[in-house]
Short mmCIF file of C-alpha atoms in Angstrom, two decimals:
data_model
loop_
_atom_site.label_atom_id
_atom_site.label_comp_id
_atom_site.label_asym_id
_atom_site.label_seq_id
_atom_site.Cartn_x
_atom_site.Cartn_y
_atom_site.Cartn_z
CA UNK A 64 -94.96 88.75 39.75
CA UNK A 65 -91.83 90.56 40.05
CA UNK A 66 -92.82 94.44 39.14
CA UNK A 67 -89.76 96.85 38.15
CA UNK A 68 -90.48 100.71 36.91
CA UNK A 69 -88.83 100.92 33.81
CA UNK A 70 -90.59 104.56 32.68
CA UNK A 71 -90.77 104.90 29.42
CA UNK A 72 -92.62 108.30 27.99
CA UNK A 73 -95.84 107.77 29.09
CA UNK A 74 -94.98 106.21 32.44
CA UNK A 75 -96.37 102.95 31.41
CA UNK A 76 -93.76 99.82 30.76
CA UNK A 77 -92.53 97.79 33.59
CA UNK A 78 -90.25 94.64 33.45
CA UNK A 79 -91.33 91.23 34.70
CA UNK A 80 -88.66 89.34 36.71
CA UNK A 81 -89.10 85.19 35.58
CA UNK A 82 -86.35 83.30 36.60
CA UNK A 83 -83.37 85.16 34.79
CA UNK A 84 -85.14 86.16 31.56
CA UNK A 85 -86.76 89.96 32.09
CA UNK A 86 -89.75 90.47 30.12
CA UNK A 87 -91.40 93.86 29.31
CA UNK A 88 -94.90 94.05 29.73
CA UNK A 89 -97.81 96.87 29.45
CA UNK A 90 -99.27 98.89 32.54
CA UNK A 91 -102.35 100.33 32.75
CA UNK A 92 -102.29 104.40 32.68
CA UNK A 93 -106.05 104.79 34.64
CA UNK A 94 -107.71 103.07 36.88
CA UNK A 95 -109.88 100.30 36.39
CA UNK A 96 -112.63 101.16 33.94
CA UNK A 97 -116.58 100.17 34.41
CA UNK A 98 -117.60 97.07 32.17
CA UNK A 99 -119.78 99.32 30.40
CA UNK A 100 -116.97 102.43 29.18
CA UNK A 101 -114.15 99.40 28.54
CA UNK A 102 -117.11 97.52 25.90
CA UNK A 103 -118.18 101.03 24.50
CA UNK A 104 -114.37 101.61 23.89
CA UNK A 105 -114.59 98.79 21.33
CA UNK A 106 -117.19 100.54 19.09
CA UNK A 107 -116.57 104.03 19.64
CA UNK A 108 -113.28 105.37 21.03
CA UNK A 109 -110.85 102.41 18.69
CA UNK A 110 -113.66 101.60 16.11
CA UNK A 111 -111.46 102.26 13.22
CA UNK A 112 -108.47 100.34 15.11
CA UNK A 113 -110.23 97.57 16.80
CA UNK A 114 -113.74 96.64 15.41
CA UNK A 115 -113.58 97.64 12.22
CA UNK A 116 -110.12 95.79 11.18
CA UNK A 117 -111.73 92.84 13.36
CA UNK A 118 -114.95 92.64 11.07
CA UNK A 119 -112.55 93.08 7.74
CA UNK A 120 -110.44 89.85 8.73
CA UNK A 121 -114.01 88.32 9.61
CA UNK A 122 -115.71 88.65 6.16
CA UNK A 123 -112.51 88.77 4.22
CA UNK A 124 -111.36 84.90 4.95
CA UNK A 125 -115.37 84.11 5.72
CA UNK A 126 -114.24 83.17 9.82
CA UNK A 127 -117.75 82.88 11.09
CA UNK A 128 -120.90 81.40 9.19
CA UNK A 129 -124.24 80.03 10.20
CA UNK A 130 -124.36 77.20 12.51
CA UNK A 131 -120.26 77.88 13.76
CA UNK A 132 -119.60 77.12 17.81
CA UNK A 133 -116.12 78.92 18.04
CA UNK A 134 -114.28 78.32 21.28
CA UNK A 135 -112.14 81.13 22.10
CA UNK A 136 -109.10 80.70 23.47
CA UNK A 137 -107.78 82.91 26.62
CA UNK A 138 -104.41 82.84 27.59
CA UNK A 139 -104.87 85.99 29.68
CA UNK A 140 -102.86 87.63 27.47
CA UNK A 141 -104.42 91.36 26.29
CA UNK A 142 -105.12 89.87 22.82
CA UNK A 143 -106.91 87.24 23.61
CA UNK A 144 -109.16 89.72 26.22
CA UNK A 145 -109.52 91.97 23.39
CA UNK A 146 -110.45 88.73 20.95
CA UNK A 147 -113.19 87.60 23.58
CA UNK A 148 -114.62 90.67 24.42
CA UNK A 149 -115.02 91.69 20.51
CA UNK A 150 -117.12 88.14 19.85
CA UNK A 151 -119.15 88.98 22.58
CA UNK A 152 -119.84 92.50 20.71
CA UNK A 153 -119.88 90.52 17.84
CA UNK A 154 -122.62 88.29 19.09
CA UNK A 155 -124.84 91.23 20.06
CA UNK A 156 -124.50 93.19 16.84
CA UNK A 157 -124.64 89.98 14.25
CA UNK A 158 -127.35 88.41 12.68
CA UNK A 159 -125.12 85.36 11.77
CA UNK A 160 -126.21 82.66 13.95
CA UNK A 161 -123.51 81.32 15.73
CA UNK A 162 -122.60 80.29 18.83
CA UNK A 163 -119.43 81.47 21.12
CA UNK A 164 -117.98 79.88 24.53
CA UNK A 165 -114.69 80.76 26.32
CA UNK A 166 -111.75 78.44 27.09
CA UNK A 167 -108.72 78.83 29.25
CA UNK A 168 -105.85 76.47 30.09
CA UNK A 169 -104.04 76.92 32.86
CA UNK A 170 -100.83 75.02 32.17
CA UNK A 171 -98.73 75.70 35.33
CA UNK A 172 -99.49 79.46 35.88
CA UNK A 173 -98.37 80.81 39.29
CA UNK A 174 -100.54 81.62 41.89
CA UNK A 175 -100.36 86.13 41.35
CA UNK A 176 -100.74 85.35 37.59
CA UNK A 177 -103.63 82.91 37.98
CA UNK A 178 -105.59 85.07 40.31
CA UNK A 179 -104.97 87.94 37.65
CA UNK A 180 -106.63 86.17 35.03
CA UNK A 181 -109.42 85.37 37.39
CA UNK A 182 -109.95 88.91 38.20
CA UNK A 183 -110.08 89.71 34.43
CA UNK A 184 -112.24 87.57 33.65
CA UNK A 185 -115.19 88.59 36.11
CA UNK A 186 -114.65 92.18 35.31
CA UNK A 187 -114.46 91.63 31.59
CA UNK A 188 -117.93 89.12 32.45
CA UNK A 189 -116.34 86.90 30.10
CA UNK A 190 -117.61 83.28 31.01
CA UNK A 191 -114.75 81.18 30.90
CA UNK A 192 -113.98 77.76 32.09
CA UNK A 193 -110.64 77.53 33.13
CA UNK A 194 -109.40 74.13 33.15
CA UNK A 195 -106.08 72.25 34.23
CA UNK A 196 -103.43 70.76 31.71
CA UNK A 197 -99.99 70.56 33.65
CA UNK A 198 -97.57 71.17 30.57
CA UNK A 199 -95.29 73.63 31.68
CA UNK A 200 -94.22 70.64 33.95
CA UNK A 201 -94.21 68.10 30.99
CA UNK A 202 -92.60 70.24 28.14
CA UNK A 203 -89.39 71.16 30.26
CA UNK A 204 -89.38 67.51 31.55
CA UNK A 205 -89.53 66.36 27.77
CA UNK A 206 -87.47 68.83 25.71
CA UNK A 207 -85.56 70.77 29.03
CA UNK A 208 -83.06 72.56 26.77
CA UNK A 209 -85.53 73.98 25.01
CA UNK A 210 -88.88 73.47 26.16
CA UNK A 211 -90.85 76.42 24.17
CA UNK A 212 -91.51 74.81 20.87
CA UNK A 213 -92.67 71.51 22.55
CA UNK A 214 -94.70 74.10 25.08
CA UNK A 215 -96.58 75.39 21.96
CA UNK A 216 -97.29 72.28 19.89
CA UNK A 217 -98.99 71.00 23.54
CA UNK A 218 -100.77 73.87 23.96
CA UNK A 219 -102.23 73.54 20.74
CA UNK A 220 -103.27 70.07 21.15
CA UNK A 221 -105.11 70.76 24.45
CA UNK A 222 -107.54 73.26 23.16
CA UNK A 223 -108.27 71.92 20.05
CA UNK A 224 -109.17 68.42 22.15
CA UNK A 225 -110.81 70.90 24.73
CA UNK A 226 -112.39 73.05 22.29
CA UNK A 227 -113.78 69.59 20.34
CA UNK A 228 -115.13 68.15 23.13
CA UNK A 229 -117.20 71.15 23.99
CA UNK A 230 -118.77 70.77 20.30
CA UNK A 231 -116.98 73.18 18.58
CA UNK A 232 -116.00 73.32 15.07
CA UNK A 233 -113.57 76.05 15.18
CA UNK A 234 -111.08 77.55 17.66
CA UNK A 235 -110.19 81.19 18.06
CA UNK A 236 -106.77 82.76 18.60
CA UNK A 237 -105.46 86.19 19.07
CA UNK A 238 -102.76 86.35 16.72
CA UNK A 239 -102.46 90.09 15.54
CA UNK A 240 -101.31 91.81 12.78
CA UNK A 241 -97.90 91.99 13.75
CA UNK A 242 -97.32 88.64 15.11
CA UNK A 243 -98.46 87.92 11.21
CA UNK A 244 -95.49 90.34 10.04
CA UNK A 245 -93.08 88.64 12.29
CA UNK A 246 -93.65 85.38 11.63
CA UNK A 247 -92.99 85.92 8.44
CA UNK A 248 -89.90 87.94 8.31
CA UNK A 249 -88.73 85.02 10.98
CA UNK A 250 -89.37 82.63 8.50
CA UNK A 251 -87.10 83.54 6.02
CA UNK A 252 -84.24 85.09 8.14
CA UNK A 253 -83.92 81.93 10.46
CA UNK A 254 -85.94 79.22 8.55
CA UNK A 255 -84.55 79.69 4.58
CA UNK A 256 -88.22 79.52 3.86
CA UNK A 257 -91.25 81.96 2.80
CA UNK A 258 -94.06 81.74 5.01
CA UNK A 259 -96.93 83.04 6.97
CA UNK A 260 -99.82 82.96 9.65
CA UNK A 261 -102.67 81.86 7.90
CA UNK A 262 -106.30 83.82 8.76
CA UNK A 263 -107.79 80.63 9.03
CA UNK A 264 -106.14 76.64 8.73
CA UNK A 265 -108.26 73.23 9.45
CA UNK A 266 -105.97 71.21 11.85
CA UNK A 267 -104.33 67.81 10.05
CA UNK A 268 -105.06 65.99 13.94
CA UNK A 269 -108.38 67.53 14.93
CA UNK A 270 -111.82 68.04 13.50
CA UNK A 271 -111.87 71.74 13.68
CA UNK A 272 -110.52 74.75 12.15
CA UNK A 273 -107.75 77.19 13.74
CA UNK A 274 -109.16 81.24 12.48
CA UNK A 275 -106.90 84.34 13.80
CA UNK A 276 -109.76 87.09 14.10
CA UNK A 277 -107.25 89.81 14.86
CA UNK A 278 -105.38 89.30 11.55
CA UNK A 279 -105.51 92.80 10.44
CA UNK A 280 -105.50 94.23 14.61
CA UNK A 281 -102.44 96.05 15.25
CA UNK A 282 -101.08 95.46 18.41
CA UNK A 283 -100.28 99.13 18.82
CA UNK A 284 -104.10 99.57 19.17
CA UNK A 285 -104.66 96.59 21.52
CA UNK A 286 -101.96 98.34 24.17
CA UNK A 287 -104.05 101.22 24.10
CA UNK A 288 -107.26 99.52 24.24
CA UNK A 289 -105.36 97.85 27.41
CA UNK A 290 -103.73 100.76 29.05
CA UNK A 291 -106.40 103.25 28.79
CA UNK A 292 -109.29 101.31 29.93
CA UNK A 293 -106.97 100.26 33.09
CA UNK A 294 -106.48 96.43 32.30
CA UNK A 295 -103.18 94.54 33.84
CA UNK A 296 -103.30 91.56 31.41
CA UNK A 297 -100.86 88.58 32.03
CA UNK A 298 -97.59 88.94 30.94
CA UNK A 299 -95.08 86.21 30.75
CA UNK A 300 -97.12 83.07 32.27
CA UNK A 301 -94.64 80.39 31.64
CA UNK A 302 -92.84 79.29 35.46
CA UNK A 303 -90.05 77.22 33.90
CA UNK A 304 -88.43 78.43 30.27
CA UNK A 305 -88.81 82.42 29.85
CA UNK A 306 -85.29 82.53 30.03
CA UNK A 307 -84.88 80.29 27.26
CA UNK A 308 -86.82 82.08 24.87
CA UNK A 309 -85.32 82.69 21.51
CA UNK A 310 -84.88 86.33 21.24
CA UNK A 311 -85.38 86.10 17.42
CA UNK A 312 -88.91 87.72 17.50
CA UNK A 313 -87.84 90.39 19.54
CA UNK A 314 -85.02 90.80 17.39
CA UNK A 315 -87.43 90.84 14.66
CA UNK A 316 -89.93 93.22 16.14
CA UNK A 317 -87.22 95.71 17.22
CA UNK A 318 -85.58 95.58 13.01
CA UNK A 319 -89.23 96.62 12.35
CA UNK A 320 -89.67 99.32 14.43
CA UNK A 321 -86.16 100.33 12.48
CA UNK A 322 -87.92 100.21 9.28
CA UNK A 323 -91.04 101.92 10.06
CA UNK A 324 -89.38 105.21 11.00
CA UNK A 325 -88.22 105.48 7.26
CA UNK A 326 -91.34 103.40 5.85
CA UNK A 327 -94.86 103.46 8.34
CA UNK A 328 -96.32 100.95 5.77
CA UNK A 329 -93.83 98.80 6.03
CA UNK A 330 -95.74 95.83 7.74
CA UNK A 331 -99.11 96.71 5.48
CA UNK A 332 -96.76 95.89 2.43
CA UNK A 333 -95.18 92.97 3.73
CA UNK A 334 -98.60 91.50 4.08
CA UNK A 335 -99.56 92.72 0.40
CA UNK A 336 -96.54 91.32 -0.57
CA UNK A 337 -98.13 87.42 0.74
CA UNK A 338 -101.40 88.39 -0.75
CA UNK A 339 -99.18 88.86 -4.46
CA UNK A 340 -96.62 86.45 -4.96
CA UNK A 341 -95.72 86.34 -8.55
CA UNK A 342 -95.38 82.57 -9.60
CA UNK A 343 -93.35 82.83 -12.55
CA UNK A 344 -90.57 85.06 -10.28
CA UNK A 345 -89.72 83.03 -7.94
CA UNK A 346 -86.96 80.22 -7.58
CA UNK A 347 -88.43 77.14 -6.35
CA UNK A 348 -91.80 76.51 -4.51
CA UNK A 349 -92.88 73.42 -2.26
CA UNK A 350 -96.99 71.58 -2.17
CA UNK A 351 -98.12 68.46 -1.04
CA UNK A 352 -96.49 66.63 -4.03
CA UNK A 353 -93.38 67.97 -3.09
CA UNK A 354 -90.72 70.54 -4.18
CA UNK A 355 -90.63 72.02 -7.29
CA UNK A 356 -88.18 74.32 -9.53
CA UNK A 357 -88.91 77.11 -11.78
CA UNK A 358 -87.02 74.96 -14.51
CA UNK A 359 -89.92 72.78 -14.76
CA UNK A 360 -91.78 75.19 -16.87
CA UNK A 361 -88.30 76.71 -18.20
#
C-alpha cells in the first residue's frame, strides 16, 4: 500500500496509490488502543453515535430474533470492524438468543492489505475465518471494461453460499447511513428511478436474509470511532479495477456535503422522505405485476 500525506486539518487523510486511480482513506490520530478502551468506546465515549443508532435500526426493522445465526461479513473495511465488534457487544448485553460467527473473503487482496486485516482481526479478537474466492481475477477476466458491478454481484453470491453453508439464516453488512443517502440520490440522478437500501431484504437465490445493522450509523461517527481508537482499516482492496470506478458516488457524496452546509438534516430528511412517499402524488410506480400509472385510478 502506497501511503501519500495529504494533511487535511486534523493531520489525518492520506491517499492510496492503486494502479492509476488514488483513493482517500482514514488514518489513525493515536496509537493503537487496548482491546478493552477501543470496546468501552462503543458504549460510552460514541454511545449516542454508535450503539444507540445501531440498536434503533435493530428493533426498528426487527434484524435479530430468537433462534437467528447471523454471519457477519468483514471486508476489512472500518464499517464492517465497527459492525462485528458491536454484535459482539450486542451478544454480551442481549437476552435475545442468537447466535453470531464472522466471515471474510479474501477475493484477491494483496499481500500489505491481507496482513492488515489479519492484524485487525486478532486485536479486535474478532474470530473470523477468512476464506479464499479468487474474483478479483474472474470479474476483470469476465466484464474487463468494467469489472466493478460484476465484482459486487460475485461478492454477494459468495457469502451468502458461505454464510448458508455455515447454517446461517441471515447475513450482515455494514452499509451506513450515508451509503443509504447515496444510493438513493444515485438512483434517481443516473438510474431515472426512485430507490433505496433496504434495512433488511431476503435474497431471490439464497435461503437467507441480507439486514444492514448500521442503517441509521453515520459514517462521520465510524471515522472517529476508527481514528481515535488508532485503527488502520483497509482501504481500497480491489488489485485490478480501482481505476475504473465510477466516480458517481463520490460525486454524490461531495453534492451532499454541498447541501449540508446550508441544510445539516439534509440526509435525515431524505431518509424521511423514503419512509413517506405519498401514493396519490406521484407519476407512475413499478411491483411485481409490473408498471403502473397514476391514470389508473384517474
Amino acid at each position: 500500500m502506497d501511503l501519500k500525506n495529504l494533511k487535511n486539518e486534523n493531520g489525518s487523510v492520506a491517499s492510496t496509490k492503486l494502479g492509476s486511480a488514488v483513493c482517500k482513506t482514514v488514518l489513525p490520530i493515536v496509537p493503537l488502543q487496548p482491546l478493552e478502551i477501543i470496546e468501552k468506546s462503543i458504549q460510552k465515549k460514541y454511545r449516542s453515535e454508535l450503539w444507540s443508532p445501531f440498536i434503533h435500526a435493530l428493533k426498528e426493522y426487527e434484524m435479530v430474533k430468537d433462534g437467528d445465526k447471523i454471519a457477519v461479513a468483514i471486508s476489512g473495511g472500518k464499517d464492517s470492524l465497527l459492525l462485528s465488534k458491536l454484535f459482539q457487544e450486542l451478544k454480551r448485553a442481549s437476552k435475545t438468543d442468537f447466535e453470531v460467527v464472522f466471515i471474510s473473503m479474501n477475493p484477491g487482496f494483496n499481500e500489505v492489505n491481507l496482513k492488515n486485516l489479519k492484524k485487525n482481526l486478532n486485536h479486535l479478537n474478532i474470530p473470523c475465518e477468512i476464506y479464499e474466492d479468487n474474483i478479483f481475477e474472474v470479474a476483470e477476466r469476465i466484464a474487463k471494461d468494467y469489472p466493478c458491478y460484476m465484482c459486487a454481484k460475485m461478492r454477494r453470491g459468495s457469502l451468502y453460499t458461505k454464510a448458508v453453508s455455515l447454517g446461517c439464516n441471515k447475513l450482515a453488512l455494514g452499509h451506513h447511513f450515508d451509503d443509504v443517502v447515496e444510493t438513493t440520490l444515485m438512483s434517481m440522478f443516473y438510474m431515472g428511478k426512485f430507490e433505496t437500501m433496504l434495512p433488511k431484504l431476503k435474497s431471490d437465490n439464497y435461503d437467507i436474509e441480507l439486514i444492514r445493522p448500521l442503517f441509521y450509523v453515520e459514517e462521520k461517527s465510524i471515522i472517529k470511532w476508527v481514528k481515535n481508537n488508532g485503527i488502520l482499516p483497509m482501504n481500497c482492496g480491489c488489485t485490478v479495477a480501482a481505476s475504473k470506478t465510477s466516480s458517481k458516488r463520490r460525486e454524490t457524496k461531495e453534492l451532499i456535503a454541498q447541501l449540508i452546509k446550508d441544510n445539516p438534516d439534509i440526509k435525515k430528511r431524505i431518509v424521511h422522505s423514503m419512509q413517506n412517499v405519498n401514493l396519490e402524488k406521484i407519476l407512475g410506480w413499478k411491483d411485481s405485476t409490473g408498471k403502473h400509472s397514476y391514470l389508473e385510478n384517474y
